[in-house]
mmCIF file of C-alpha atoms in Angstrom:
data_model
loop_
_atom_site.group_PDB
_atom_site.id
_atom_site.type_symbol
_atom_site.label_atom_id
_atom_site.label_comp_id
_atom_site.label_asym_id
_atom_site.label_seq_id
_atom_site.Cartn_x
_atom_site.Cartn_y
_atom_site.Cartn_z
ATOM 1 C CA MET A 1 -27.849 -55.316 1.107
ATOM 2 C CA GLY A 2 -25.689 -53.549 -0.887
ATOM 3 C CA LYS A 3 -26.383 -51.320 -4.170
ATOM 4 C CA LEU A 4 -27.224 -53.760 -6.752
ATOM 5 C CA THR A 5 -23.532 -52.486 -9.362
ATOM 6 C CA PHE A 6 -20.463 -54.076 -10.830
ATOM 7 C CA ARG A 7 -16.747 -54.079 -9.763
ATOM 8 C CA GLY A 8 -14.876 -51.245 -11.197
ATOM 9 C CA GLY A 9 -16.147 -47.435 -12.015
ATOM 10 C CA ILE A 10 -14.756 -44.772 -11.433
ATOM 11 C CA HIS A 11 -17.180 -41.029 -9.231
ATOM 12 C CA PRO A 12 -16.091 -38.037 -12.252
ATOM 13 C CA TYR A 13 -17.703 -34.907 -11.745
ATOM 14 C CA GLU A 14 -21.404 -35.290 -12.960
ATOM 15 C CA GLY A 15 -22.182 -31.632 -14.152
ATOM 16 C CA LYS A 16 -25.786 -32.748 -14.352
ATOM 17 C CA GLU A 17 -27.453 -29.763 -12.212
ATOM 18 C CA LEU A 18 -26.375 -27.570 -15.226
ATOM 19 C CA SER A 19 -29.079 -29.103 -16.594
ATOM 20 C CA LYS A 20 -31.505 -31.485 -15.418
ATOM 21 C CA ASP A 21 -33.803 -28.723 -13.935
ATOM 22 C CA HIS A 22 -34.899 -26.899 -17.713
ATOM 23 C CA PRO A 23 -38.028 -28.963 -18.914
ATOM 24 C CA ILE A 24 -37.668 -29.995 -22.333
ATOM 25 C CA GLU A 25 -37.743 -27.400 -25.481
ATOM 26 C CA LYS A 26 -39.008 -28.351 -28.891
ATOM 27 C CA TYR A 27 -36.817 -26.763 -31.424
ATOM 28 C CA LEU A 28 -37.774 -26.009 -34.920
ATOM 29 C CA PRO A 29 -34.479 -25.188 -37.169
ATOM 30 C CA LYS A 30 -34.663 -22.654 -40.081
ATOM 31 C CA GLY A 31 -31.954 -23.678 -41.626
ATOM 32 C CA ASP A 32 -31.560 -27.044 -44.238
ATOM 33 C CA LEU A 33 -31.285 -31.059 -42.798
ATOM 34 C CA VAL A 34 -28.650 -33.031 -43.759
ATOM 35 C CA TYR A 35 -29.500 -36.482 -42.912
ATOM 36 C CA PRO A 36 -26.375 -39.276 -43.148
ATOM 37 C CA LEU A 37 -27.100 -42.423 -44.272
ATOM 38 C CA SER A 38 -25.170 -44.486 -41.860
ATOM 39 C CA GLN A 39 -26.789 -43.090 -38.476
ATOM 40 C CA HIS A 40 -26.682 -46.535 -37.113
ATOM 41 C CA ILE A 41 -24.530 -49.763 -37.083
ATOM 42 C CA GLY A 42 -24.812 -52.370 -40.432
ATOM 43 C CA ALA A 43 -25.795 -51.330 -44.575
ATOM 44 C CA PRO A 44 -26.455 -47.767 -44.999
ATOM 45 C CA SER A 45 -30.385 -46.587 -45.795
ATOM 46 C CA VAL A 46 -30.297 -46.359 -49.401
ATOM 47 C CA PRO A 47 -31.797 -43.519 -50.558
ATOM 48 C CA CYS A 48 -35.067 -43.578 -52.435
ATOM 49 C CA VAL A 49 -35.712 -39.606 -53.002
ATOM 50 C CA LYS A 50 -33.768 -37.483 -55.351
ATOM 51 C CA LYS A 51 -32.541 -33.577 -56.621
ATOM 52 C CA GLY A 52 -36.345 -31.838 -57.106
ATOM 53 C CA ASP A 53 -38.647 -34.359 -55.001
ATOM 54 C CA THR A 54 -40.440 -32.396 -52.712
ATOM 55 C CA VAL A 55 -41.149 -34.339 -49.646
ATOM 56 C CA LEU A 56 -43.273 -34.445 -45.822
ATOM 57 C CA ALA A 57 -42.045 -34.456 -42.622
ATOM 58 C CA GLY A 58 -41.884 -38.429 -41.713
ATOM 59 C CA GLN A 59 -42.052 -39.317 -45.348
ATOM 60 C CA LYS A 60 -39.167 -42.551 -45.754
ATOM 61 C CA ILE A 61 -36.888 -41.268 -47.525
ATOM 62 C CA ALA A 62 -33.640 -43.881 -47.824
ATOM 63 C CA ASP A 63 -34.671 -47.752 -47.734
ATOM 64 C CA ALA A 64 -33.182 -50.190 -45.464
ATOM 65 C CA GLY A 65 -29.881 -51.208 -46.877
ATOM 66 C CA GLY A 66 -29.670 -55.219 -45.997
ATOM 67 C CA PHE A 67 -31.247 -56.915 -42.483
ATOM 68 C CA VAL A 68 -28.769 -54.911 -40.232
ATOM 69 C CA SER A 69 -30.193 -51.424 -41.353
ATOM 70 C CA VAL A 70 -33.105 -49.421 -41.580
ATOM 71 C CA PRO A 71 -34.867 -47.113 -43.210
ATOM 72 C CA LEU A 72 -34.654 -43.442 -43.048
ATOM 73 C CA HIS A 73 -37.495 -40.535 -42.727
ATOM 74 C CA ALA A 74 -37.746 -36.651 -43.486
ATOM 75 C CA SER A 75 -37.878 -34.915 -39.911
ATOM 76 C CA VAL A 76 -39.316 -31.227 -42.202
ATOM 77 C CA SER A 77 -41.246 -31.036 -45.472
ATOM 78 C CA GLY A 78 -38.942 -29.697 -47.884
ATOM 79 C CA THR A 79 -37.231 -30.386 -51.371
ATOM 80 C CA VAL A 80 -34.487 -32.864 -51.390
ATOM 81 C CA LYS A 81 -31.507 -30.586 -52.421
ATOM 82 C CA GLY A 82 -29.305 -33.221 -53.046
ATOM 83 C CA ILE A 83 -27.083 -36.595 -52.111
ATOM 84 C CA GLU A 84 -23.425 -35.306 -51.699
ATOM 85 C CA LYS A 85 -21.064 -35.898 -49.475
ATOM 86 C CA ARG A 86 -21.317 -33.676 -45.339
ATOM 87 C CA LEU A 87 -19.110 -34.611 -42.272
ATOM 88 C CA ASN A 88 -21.118 -36.060 -39.677
ATOM 89 C CA ALA A 89 -19.731 -36.012 -35.874
ATOM 90 C CA THR A 90 -16.803 -38.506 -35.964
ATOM 91 C CA GLY A 91 -14.900 -36.516 -39.021
ATOM 92 C CA SER A 92 -15.649 -38.348 -41.368
ATOM 93 C CA MET A 93 -16.915 -37.059 -44.849
ATOM 94 C CA VAL A 94 -20.026 -39.781 -45.675
ATOM 95 C CA ASP A 95 -23.147 -39.608 -47.325
ATOM 96 C CA CYS A 96 -25.866 -37.756 -46.711
ATOM 97 C CA ILE A 97 -29.418 -36.558 -48.113
ATOM 98 C CA VAL A 98 -30.006 -32.324 -47.731
ATOM 99 C CA ILE A 99 -33.050 -31.101 -47.400
ATOM 100 C CA GLU A 100 -34.670 -27.298 -48.229
ATOM 101 C CA ASN A 101 -36.792 -26.861 -44.830
ATOM 102 C CA ASP A 102 -39.166 -24.685 -46.068
ATOM 103 C CA GLN A 103 -40.154 -24.282 -42.537
ATOM 104 C CA GLN A 104 -43.931 -25.622 -42.915
ATOM 105 C CA TYR A 105 -43.431 -28.647 -41.441
ATOM 106 C CA GLN A 106 -46.434 -30.632 -42.662
ATOM 107 C CA GLU A 107 -46.403 -34.488 -41.652
ATOM 108 C CA THR A 108 -47.532 -37.597 -43.864
ATOM 109 C CA GLU A 109 -50.305 -39.512 -42.831
ATOM 110 C CA PHE A 110 -49.472 -42.265 -39.661
ATOM 111 C CA GLN A 111 -51.376 -45.411 -38.924
ATOM 112 C CA GLU A 112 -52.428 -46.134 -36.126
ATOM 113 C CA ALA A 113 -52.864 -49.648 -34.370
ATOM 114 C CA ARG A 114 -53.830 -50.977 -31.273
ATOM 115 C CA LEU A 115 -51.345 -53.305 -29.718
ATOM 116 C CA GLU A 116 -53.244 -56.113 -29.030
ATOM 117 C CA ASP A 117 -54.809 -55.951 -32.474
ATOM 118 C CA LEU A 118 -50.594 -56.628 -34.079
ATOM 119 C CA THR A 119 -48.720 -60.017 -33.879
ATOM 120 C CA LYS A 120 -45.238 -60.120 -32.918
ATOM 121 C CA GLU A 121 -44.332 -59.569 -36.570
ATOM 122 C CA GLU A 122 -46.390 -56.928 -37.092
ATOM 123 C CA ILE A 123 -45.067 -55.300 -34.293
ATOM 124 C CA LEU A 124 -41.370 -55.904 -35.376
ATOM 125 C CA ASN A 125 -42.810 -54.631 -39.351
ATOM 126 C CA ARG A 126 -43.771 -51.395 -37.457
ATOM 127 C CA ILE A 127 -40.310 -51.070 -35.532
ATOM 128 C CA LYS A 128 -38.553 -51.443 -38.890
ATOM 129 C CA GLU A 129 -40.248 -49.383 -40.365
ATOM 130 C CA GLY A 130 -40.092 -46.091 -38.373
ATOM 131 C CA GLY A 131 -36.513 -45.858 -38.409
ATOM 132 C CA VAL A 132 -35.925 -46.921 -34.669
ATOM 133 C CA VAL A 133 -32.425 -48.042 -33.673
ATOM 134 C CA GLY A 134 -30.588 -47.986 -29.891
ATOM 135 C CA MET A 135 -30.103 -44.302 -29.461
ATOM 136 C CA GLY A 136 -28.341 -44.929 -26.405
ATOM 137 C CA GLY A 137 -25.287 -44.321 -28.880
ATOM 138 C CA ALA A 138 -24.394 -47.602 -30.503
ATOM 139 C CA GLY A 139 -27.173 -47.216 -32.965
ATOM 140 C CA PHE A 140 -27.853 -51.092 -33.650
ATOM 141 C CA PRO A 141 -31.269 -51.749 -35.431
ATOM 142 C CA THR A 142 -33.417 -52.072 -32.830
ATOM 143 C CA HIS A 143 -36.276 -55.115 -34.536
ATOM 144 C CA VAL A 144 -33.292 -56.958 -35.058
ATOM 145 C CA LYS A 145 -32.203 -56.910 -31.350
ATOM 146 C CA LEU A 146 -35.612 -57.812 -31.132
ATOM 147 C CA ALA A 147 -35.865 -60.926 -32.377
ATOM 148 C CA PRO A 148 -32.836 -63.315 -31.520
ATOM 149 C CA LYS A 149 -32.844 -67.225 -32.544
ATOM 150 C CA ASP A 150 -34.623 -68.488 -30.026
ATOM 151 C CA PRO A 151 -37.082 -65.646 -27.984
ATOM 152 C CA SER A 152 -38.167 -68.497 -25.471
ATOM 153 C CA LYS A 153 -34.629 -67.821 -23.978
ATOM 154 C CA ILE A 154 -35.101 -64.254 -23.047
ATOM 155 C CA GLU A 155 -36.055 -63.492 -19.059
ATOM 156 C CA TYR A 156 -34.812 -59.974 -19.035
ATOM 157 C CA ILE A 157 -35.554 -56.697 -20.377
ATOM 158 C CA LEU A 158 -33.196 -54.417 -19.459
ATOM 159 C CA VAL A 159 -34.474 -50.246 -20.139
ATOM 160 C CA ASN A 160 -30.961 -48.751 -19.075
ATOM 161 C CA GLY A 161 -31.625 -45.704 -17.547
ATOM 162 C CA ALA A 162 -28.967 -45.425 -15.793
ATOM 163 C CA GLU A 163 -27.714 -42.087 -18.227
ATOM 164 C CA CYS A 164 -23.979 -42.498 -16.353
ATOM 165 C CA GLU A 165 -22.545 -40.407 -18.833
ATOM 166 C CA PRO A 166 -21.391 -36.939 -17.018
ATOM 167 C CA TYR A 167 -23.342 -34.103 -18.206
ATOM 168 C CA ILE A 168 -26.049 -35.050 -20.142
ATOM 169 C CA THR A 169 -29.349 -35.269 -18.680
ATOM 170 C CA SER A 170 -32.077 -35.942 -21.859
ATOM 171 C CA ASP A 171 -32.897 -39.290 -20.354
ATOM 172 C CA TYR A 172 -33.439 -37.950 -16.946
ATOM 173 C CA ARG A 173 -35.992 -35.503 -18.777
ATOM 174 C CA ARG A 174 -37.550 -37.471 -20.627
ATOM 175 C CA MET A 175 -38.023 -40.188 -17.811
ATOM 176 C CA ILE A 176 -39.371 -37.128 -15.334
ATOM 177 C CA GLU A 177 -41.597 -35.615 -18.180
ATOM 178 C CA GLU A 178 -43.279 -38.547 -19.853
ATOM 179 C CA PRO A 179 -42.238 -41.901 -18.491
ATOM 180 C CA GLU A 180 -46.113 -43.436 -19.428
ATOM 181 C CA LYS A 181 -44.679 -43.566 -22.526
ATOM 182 C CA VAL A 182 -41.952 -45.536 -21.475
ATOM 183 C CA VAL A 183 -43.391 -48.016 -19.470
ATOM 184 C CA LYS A 184 -45.476 -48.778 -21.875
ATOM 185 C CA GLY A 185 -42.705 -49.215 -25.345
ATOM 186 C CA LEU A 186 -40.954 -51.755 -22.408
ATOM 187 C CA GLN A 187 -45.011 -53.732 -22.590
ATOM 188 C CA VAL A 188 -44.952 -52.743 -26.091
ATOM 189 C CA ILE A 189 -41.806 -55.370 -26.022
ATOM 190 C CA LEU A 190 -42.675 -57.638 -23.770
ATOM 191 C CA THR A 191 -45.804 -58.127 -25.910
ATOM 192 C CA LEU A 192 -42.661 -60.591 -27.625
ATOM 193 C CA PHE A 193 -41.273 -62.658 -25.624
ATOM 194 C CA ASP A 194 -43.564 -65.098 -23.657
ATOM 195 C CA SER A 195 -40.618 -65.617 -20.777
ATOM 196 C CA ALA A 196 -39.855 -62.263 -19.866
ATOM 197 C CA LYS A 197 -39.962 -60.023 -17.286
ATOM 198 C CA GLY A 198 -39.110 -55.820 -17.549
ATOM 199 C CA TYR A 199 -36.449 -54.115 -15.309
ATOM 200 C CA ILE A 200 -36.266 -50.203 -15.376
ATOM 201 C CA CYS A 201 -33.288 -49.638 -14.200
ATOM 202 C CA ILE A 202 -31.982 -46.445 -12.971
ATOM 203 C CA GLU A 203 -29.210 -44.986 -10.649
ATOM 204 C CA ASP A 204 -29.704 -44.086 -7.324
ATOM 205 C CA ASN A 205 -29.112 -39.886 -7.762
ATOM 206 C CA LYS A 206 -32.699 -39.972 -9.722
ATOM 207 C CA PRO A 207 -34.694 -40.272 -7.045
ATOM 208 C CA ASP A 208 -37.295 -38.371 -8.154
ATOM 209 C CA CYS A 209 -37.261 -40.049 -11.560
ATOM 210 C CA ILE A 210 -37.170 -44.309 -9.247
ATOM 211 C CA ALA A 211 -40.412 -42.552 -7.120
ATOM 212 C CA LYS A 212 -42.251 -41.800 -10.605
ATOM 213 C CA PHE A 213 -42.199 -44.796 -12.174
ATOM 214 C CA ARG A 214 -42.699 -47.385 -9.235
ATOM 215 C CA GLU A 215 -46.287 -45.268 -8.701
ATOM 216 C CA LEU A 216 -47.025 -46.004 -12.419
ATOM 217 C CA VAL A 217 -45.852 -49.647 -12.666
ATOM 218 C CA LEU A 218 -48.238 -52.288 -11.081
ATOM 219 C CA PRO A 219 -47.533 -55.992 -9.794
ATOM 220 C CA GLU A 220 -49.534 -57.212 -12.913
ATOM 221 C CA ASP A 221 -46.991 -55.031 -15.391
ATOM 222 C CA ASN A 222 -44.217 -57.800 -15.027
ATOM 223 C CA ILE A 223 -42.225 -54.782 -14.369
ATOM 224 C CA GLU A 224 -39.405 -54.285 -11.410
ATOM 225 C CA VAL A 225 -38.289 -51.207 -11.107
ATOM 226 C CA LEU A 226 -34.397 -51.677 -10.085
ATOM 227 C CA GLU A 227 -32.105 -48.784 -7.951
ATOM 228 C CA LEU A 228 -28.420 -49.009 -9.268
ATOM 229 C CA LYS A 229 -25.503 -47.382 -7.650
ATOM 230 C CA THR A 230 -24.396 -44.610 -8.984
ATOM 231 C CA LYS A 231 -21.490 -45.086 -11.060
ATOM 232 C CA TYR A 232 -19.912 -44.761 -14.393
ATOM 233 C CA PRO A 233 -20.136 -46.433 -16.181
ATOM 234 C CA GLN A 234 -23.315 -47.785 -14.672
ATOM 235 C CA GLY A 235 -24.873 -47.542 -18.242
ATOM 236 C CA ALA A 236 -22.836 -49.734 -19.817
ATOM 237 C CA GLU A 237 -24.463 -52.759 -21.889
ATOM 238 C CA ARG A 238 -22.389 -55.475 -20.149
ATOM 239 C CA MET A 239 -21.730 -53.351 -16.606
ATOM 240 C CA LEU A 240 -25.805 -53.072 -16.689
ATOM 241 C CA ILE A 241 -27.278 -56.813 -17.142
ATOM 242 C CA TYR A 242 -24.207 -57.689 -14.113
ATOM 243 C CA ALA A 243 -26.268 -55.307 -11.800
ATOM 244 C CA ALA A 244 -29.460 -56.228 -12.191
ATOM 245 C CA THR A 245 -29.068 -60.004 -13.375
ATOM 246 C CA GLY A 246 -25.372 -60.409 -12.076
ATOM 247 C CA ARG A 247 -24.958 -62.656 -15.242
ATOM 248 C CA LYS A 248 -21.620 -62.040 -17.292
ATOM 249 C CA VAL A 249 -21.335 -60.736 -20.285
ATOM 250 C CA ASN A 250 -18.532 -60.712 -22.366
ATOM 251 C CA SER A 251 -17.345 -59.527 -25.710
ATOM 252 C CA SER A 252 -17.421 -63.150 -27.608
ATOM 253 C CA MET A 253 -21.451 -62.576 -26.727
ATOM 254 C CA LEU A 254 -25.060 -60.960 -27.468
ATOM 255 C CA PRO A 255 -26.924 -59.949 -24.249
ATOM 256 C CA ALA A 256 -29.284 -62.187 -25.722
ATOM 257 C CA ASP A 257 -26.889 -65.288 -25.095
ATOM 258 C CA ALA A 258 -27.489 -64.361 -21.235
ATOM 259 C CA GLY A 259 -30.728 -64.030 -21.737
ATOM 260 C CA CYS A 260 -31.070 -60.555 -21.883
ATOM 261 C CA ILE A 261 -32.167 -57.430 -23.563
ATOM 262 C CA VAL A 262 -31.293 -54.025 -23.131
ATOM 263 C CA ASP A 263 -32.178 -50.375 -24.738
ATOM 264 C CA ASN A 264 -31.946 -47.204 -23.544
ATOM 265 C CA ILE A 265 -34.888 -45.111 -22.594
ATOM 266 C CA ASP A 266 -35.454 -42.755 -25.315
ATOM 267 C CA THR A 267 -35.489 -46.256 -27.508
ATOM 268 C CA VAL A 268 -38.279 -47.958 -25.627
ATOM 269 C CA THR A 269 -39.946 -44.478 -26.293
ATOM 270 C CA ALA A 270 -39.305 -44.093 -29.411
ATOM 271 C CA ILE A 271 -40.671 -47.813 -30.256
ATOM 272 C CA TYR A 272 -44.648 -46.935 -28.727
ATOM 273 C CA GLN A 273 -44.643 -44.234 -30.919
ATOM 274 C CA ALA A 274 -43.865 -46.604 -33.928
ATOM 275 C CA VAL A 275 -46.118 -49.025 -33.244
ATOM 276 C CA ARG A 276 -49.410 -47.285 -30.950
ATOM 277 C CA PHE A 277 -49.096 -44.078 -33.945
ATOM 278 C CA GLY A 278 -47.219 -45.296 -36.539
ATOM 279 C CA GLU A 279 -44.419 -42.445 -35.969
ATOM 280 C CA PRO A 280 -41.230 -42.753 -37.713
ATOM 281 C CA LEU A 281 -38.237 -41.808 -35.726
ATOM 282 C CA MET A 282 -37.927 -38.150 -36.852
ATOM 283 C CA SER A 283 -36.445 -36.340 -33.776
ATOM 284 C CA ARG A 284 -34.496 -36.964 -30.538
ATOM 285 C CA ILE A 285 -33.496 -34.866 -26.962
ATOM 286 C CA VAL A 286 -30.373 -33.254 -27.129
ATOM 287 C CA THR A 287 -28.708 -31.334 -23.907
ATOM 288 C CA VAL A 288 -26.642 -28.930 -25.461
ATOM 289 C CA THR A 289 -24.310 -28.140 -21.420
ATOM 290 C CA GLY A 290 -21.154 -27.509 -20.371
ATOM 291 C CA ASP A 291 -19.584 -23.897 -18.112
ATOM 292 C CA ALA A 292 -18.863 -22.434 -22.132
ATOM 293 C CA VAL A 293 -22.865 -22.579 -22.940
ATOM 294 C CA GLN A 294 -24.985 -19.571 -22.109
ATOM 295 C CA ASN A 295 -27.917 -21.297 -21.160
ATOM 296 C CA PRO A 296 -28.040 -25.368 -20.813
ATOM 297 C CA CYS A 297 -30.730 -26.886 -21.236
ATOM 298 C CA ASN A 298 -32.506 -30.015 -23.136
ATOM 299 C CA PHE A 299 -33.959 -29.520 -26.838
ATOM 300 C CA GLU A 300 -36.279 -31.865 -28.787
ATOM 301 C CA VAL A 301 -35.043 -31.555 -32.330
ATOM 302 C CA PRO A 302 -35.579 -33.334 -35.581
ATOM 303 C CA VAL A 303 -33.117 -35.244 -36.457
ATOM 304 C CA GLY A 304 -30.611 -33.486 -39.271
ATOM 305 C CA MET A 305 -30.705 -30.512 -38.150
ATOM 306 C CA LEU A 306 -27.082 -28.951 -37.279
ATOM 307 C CA LEU A 307 -25.797 -28.841 -33.721
ATOM 308 C CA SER A 308 -24.644 -25.012 -34.552
ATOM 309 C CA GLU A 309 -28.637 -24.224 -34.989
ATOM 310 C CA LEU A 310 -28.041 -25.667 -31.557
ATOM 311 C CA LEU A 311 -25.965 -24.392 -30.083
ATOM 312 C CA GLU A 312 -26.990 -20.969 -31.192
ATOM 313 C CA GLN A 313 -30.580 -21.191 -29.714
ATOM 314 C CA ALA A 314 -28.881 -22.011 -26.068
ATOM 315 C CA GLY A 315 -27.372 -18.496 -26.062
ATOM 316 C CA GLY A 316 -24.077 -19.028 -27.289
ATOM 317 C CA LEU A 317 -20.904 -19.728 -26.128
ATOM 318 C CA LYS A 318 -20.485 -17.631 -22.769
ATOM 319 C CA ASN A 319 -17.226 -18.185 -22.894
ATOM 320 C CA GLU A 320 -14.834 -19.459 -25.194
ATOM 321 C CA ALA A 321 -14.810 -23.369 -25.534
ATOM 322 C CA VAL A 322 -11.556 -25.105 -25.426
ATOM 323 C CA LYS A 323 -13.792 -28.516 -26.185
ATOM 324 C CA ILE A 324 -16.656 -28.799 -28.045
ATOM 325 C CA ILE A 325 -17.833 -33.076 -27.797
ATOM 326 C CA CYS A 326 -20.904 -34.548 -29.422
ATOM 327 C CA GLY A 327 -22.174 -36.331 -26.737
ATOM 328 C CA GLY A 328 -20.386 -36.317 -22.714
ATOM 329 C CA PRO A 329 -16.491 -35.619 -21.460
ATOM 330 C CA MET A 330 -16.131 -40.147 -21.015
ATOM 331 C CA MET A 331 -17.604 -41.617 -24.436
ATOM 332 C CA GLY A 332 -18.225 -38.538 -26.592
ATOM 333 C CA ARG A 333 -16.121 -37.135 -29.570
ATOM 334 C CA ALA A 334 -14.419 -34.116 -29.763
ATOM 335 C CA LEU A 335 -15.405 -31.720 -32.681
ATOM 336 C CA PHE A 336 -13.175 -29.536 -34.947
ATOM 337 C CA THR A 337 -16.537 -27.817 -36.758
ATOM 338 C CA MET A 338 -19.961 -27.550 -35.401
ATOM 339 C CA ASP A 339 -21.641 -28.335 -38.606
ATOM 340 C CA VAL A 340 -22.485 -31.363 -38.305
ATOM 341 C CA PRO A 341 -25.714 -32.738 -38.318
ATOM 342 C CA VAL A 342 -27.703 -33.868 -35.224
ATOM 343 C CA THR A 343 -28.233 -37.524 -35.954
ATOM 344 C CA LYS A 344 -30.397 -40.527 -34.410
ATOM 345 C CA THR A 345 -27.509 -41.432 -31.883
ATOM 346 C CA THR A 346 -26.398 -37.459 -31.180
ATOM 347 C CA SER A 347 -27.173 -37.331 -26.970
ATOM 348 C CA ALA A 348 -26.029 -34.090 -26.555
ATOM 349 C CA LEU A 349 -23.235 -31.331 -27.412
ATOM 350 C CA THR A 350 -20.675 -30.783 -24.358
ATOM 351 C CA CYS A 351 -19.553 -26.908 -24.671
ATOM 352 C CA LEU A 352 -16.565 -26.687 -21.898
ATOM 353 C CA THR A 353 -13.882 -23.781 -21.235
ATOM 354 C CA GLU A 354 -11.136 -26.502 -19.361
ATOM 355 C CA ASP A 355 -9.413 -29.712 -21.668
ATOM 356 C CA GLU A 356 -7.758 -30.876 -18.635
ATOM 357 C CA VAL A 357 -6.350 -34.426 -20.332
ATOM 358 C CA SER A 358 -4.666 -32.015 -23.239
ATOM 359 C CA ALA A 359 -3.490 -29.126 -19.827
ATOM 360 C CA LEU A 360 -1.133 -32.016 -18.981
ATOM 361 C CA ALA A 361 0.865 -33.886 -20.694
ATOM 362 C CA PRO A 362 1.805 -37.523 -20.542
ATOM 363 C CA SER A 363 4.328 -38.830 -18.350
ATOM 364 C CA ALA A 364 6.064 -42.152 -18.302
ATOM 365 C CA CYS A 365 3.426 -44.782 -16.381
ATOM 366 C CA ILE A 366 3.750 -45.832 -12.731
ATOM 367 C CA ASN A 367 2.828 -48.915 -12.143
ATOM 368 C CA CYS A 368 0.481 -47.643 -10.022
ATOM 369 C CA GLY A 369 -2.312 -49.850 -11.266
ATOM 370 C CA ARG A 370 -5.226 -47.462 -10.898
ATOM 371 C CA CYS A 371 -6.134 -47.896 -14.350
ATOM 372 C CA VAL A 372 -6.649 -51.996 -13.527
ATOM 373 C CA SER A 373 -8.331 -51.361 -10.313
ATOM 374 C CA VAL A 374 -10.910 -49.510 -12.354
ATOM 375 C CA CYS A 375 -11.818 -50.770 -15.206
ATOM 376 C CA PRO A 376 -14.877 -52.803 -15.669
ATOM 377 C CA GLY A 377 -13.932 -55.010 -18.296
ATOM 378 C CA HIS A 378 -10.982 -56.297 -15.712
ATOM 379 C CA VAL A 379 -8.095 -55.937 -18.545
ATOM 380 C CA LEU A 380 -4.567 -54.379 -17.851
ATOM 381 C CA PRO A 381 -5.098 -51.396 -19.714
ATOM 382 C CA ALA A 382 -1.754 -49.956 -19.522
ATOM 383 C CA ARG A 383 0.005 -53.124 -20.866
ATOM 384 C CA LEU A 384 -2.885 -52.950 -23.862
ATOM 385 C CA ALA A 385 -2.519 -49.359 -24.083
ATOM 386 C CA LYS A 386 1.740 -50.181 -25.367
ATOM 387 C CA LEU A 387 1.152 -52.752 -27.448
ATOM 388 C CA ALA A 388 -1.761 -50.836 -29.156
ATOM 389 C CA GLU A 389 0.847 -48.244 -29.528
ATOM 390 C CA ARG A 390 3.194 -50.810 -31.047
ATOM 391 C CA GLY A 391 0.345 -53.049 -33.409
ATOM 392 C CA ASP A 392 1.220 -55.774 -31.145
ATOM 393 C CA MET A 393 -2.879 -57.499 -32.525
ATOM 394 C CA ALA A 394 -1.853 -60.379 -31.737
ATOM 395 C CA GLY A 395 -0.705 -59.436 -28.328
ATOM 396 C CA PHE A 396 -3.503 -57.873 -27.680
ATOM 397 C CA GLU A 397 -5.761 -60.155 -27.861
ATOM 398 C CA ALA A 398 -3.867 -63.139 -25.988
ATOM 399 C CA LEU A 399 -4.046 -59.836 -22.916
ATOM 400 C CA ASP A 400 -8.032 -60.193 -23.711
ATOM 401 C CA GLY A 401 -7.779 -56.966 -24.992
ATOM 402 C CA MET A 402 -11.389 -57.396 -26.293
ATOM 403 C CA GLU A 403 -12.916 -56.566 -23.594
ATOM 404 C CA CYS A 404 -12.461 -53.283 -23.162
ATOM 405 C CA CYS A 405 -15.074 -50.655 -23.451
ATOM 406 C CA GLU A 406 -13.708 -47.885 -23.815
ATOM 407 C CA CYS A 407 -15.394 -46.287 -21.535
ATOM 408 C CA GLY A 408 -12.833 -44.162 -20.712
ATOM 409 C CA CYS A 409 -12.057 -45.101 -16.398
ATOM 410 C CA CYS A 410 -8.540 -46.023 -17.090
ATOM 411 C CA SER A 411 -7.692 -42.356 -18.988
ATOM 412 C CA TYR A 412 -9.416 -40.401 -16.269
ATOM 413 C CA ILE A 413 -7.495 -42.428 -13.295
ATOM 414 C CA CYS A 414 -3.625 -42.498 -14.460
ATOM 415 C CA PRO A 415 -2.111 -40.015 -12.707
ATOM 416 C CA ALA A 416 0.271 -39.857 -15.279
ATOM 417 C CA LYS A 417 -1.987 -38.289 -17.643
ATOM 418 C CA ARG A 418 -1.744 -41.560 -20.174
ATOM 419 C CA PRO A 419 -4.445 -41.828 -23.431
ATOM 420 C CA LEU A 420 -5.119 -44.945 -22.497
ATOM 421 C CA THR A 421 -8.139 -45.341 -23.984
#
């Protein structure tokens, strides 16, 4: 029997050896903390503090701005300096709450609870009040994802431990160091769905993680560990669902329409922390890596600290970085400044000495079809790119352009170095 996977995809240089063997280090920032009000899909959070207010770590500083929204919490103690426009990783000026760090790191009191004492509604409310969002990159409010129209139709809860993006090892370290939290988080989710089974999905380049989870999971847990073929973008939601269940999801569907819910490793851990201990999402693991970094490693840092301070903690740059990316090289965003904050969806800071894309000027398409052969969305990237350049939305949609997941496989494989994505 072949390993679980999907048709298409690529095998880029992984680069994970730079940081994978470096345990998670907790780092407490020295400077001000910056909290963008939009760290998730949906309505921005609404500030509930004002300039001059004193706050504690874990205290709510912004309420959910609608149904598809989440609250925001301080990750350090200190004083609110103001609510102002600051730059985020996308290059946009956005509304942010700025807190002057008093470096005391005093926490508010959290309300613990036993899972067996909570109703499904109470579990969802604790997840919402914890400000938990999808930490794999999308940032979709988790309490909304876990409340589909018909919970009885959910058959599979998939925990995404693929971590197929090159260089990033934050999920790997979480799985190696705190696998119990992942399993307990999945058990929390399974209590919400009476007919569901849990799958922990891990690529076969992480055999130590697979072995560790198989030791932890018992048959009565209704949880199975799936070994997936190592391939990019195996961790993309649609690809993961197909590999694990054989079910197809297109751009007009939600995973729930196929009876599935997918959550990232860190998200599942945050669910456990919020439900069991009442702790909101205040920190996340960030991989600082790349051949330009002095000491590639994995940090657990408070949300809101600046990437510039994080890079400094990793020893700074040993060589000039030609490309600095928030995230990984395939789906991350290039930065022109590192004075941007870590958010709930920040997984990595990748600093590279070479930029292979800009080093070679794009040339004319040679109609080789390689982009078609690797596209996991089964579309025609070269044609779609031309339609997009012309602004032909009707033609783009007619060729199923909305099935593109922007994974970057087509740009990576193109011998003419065309920016197809």
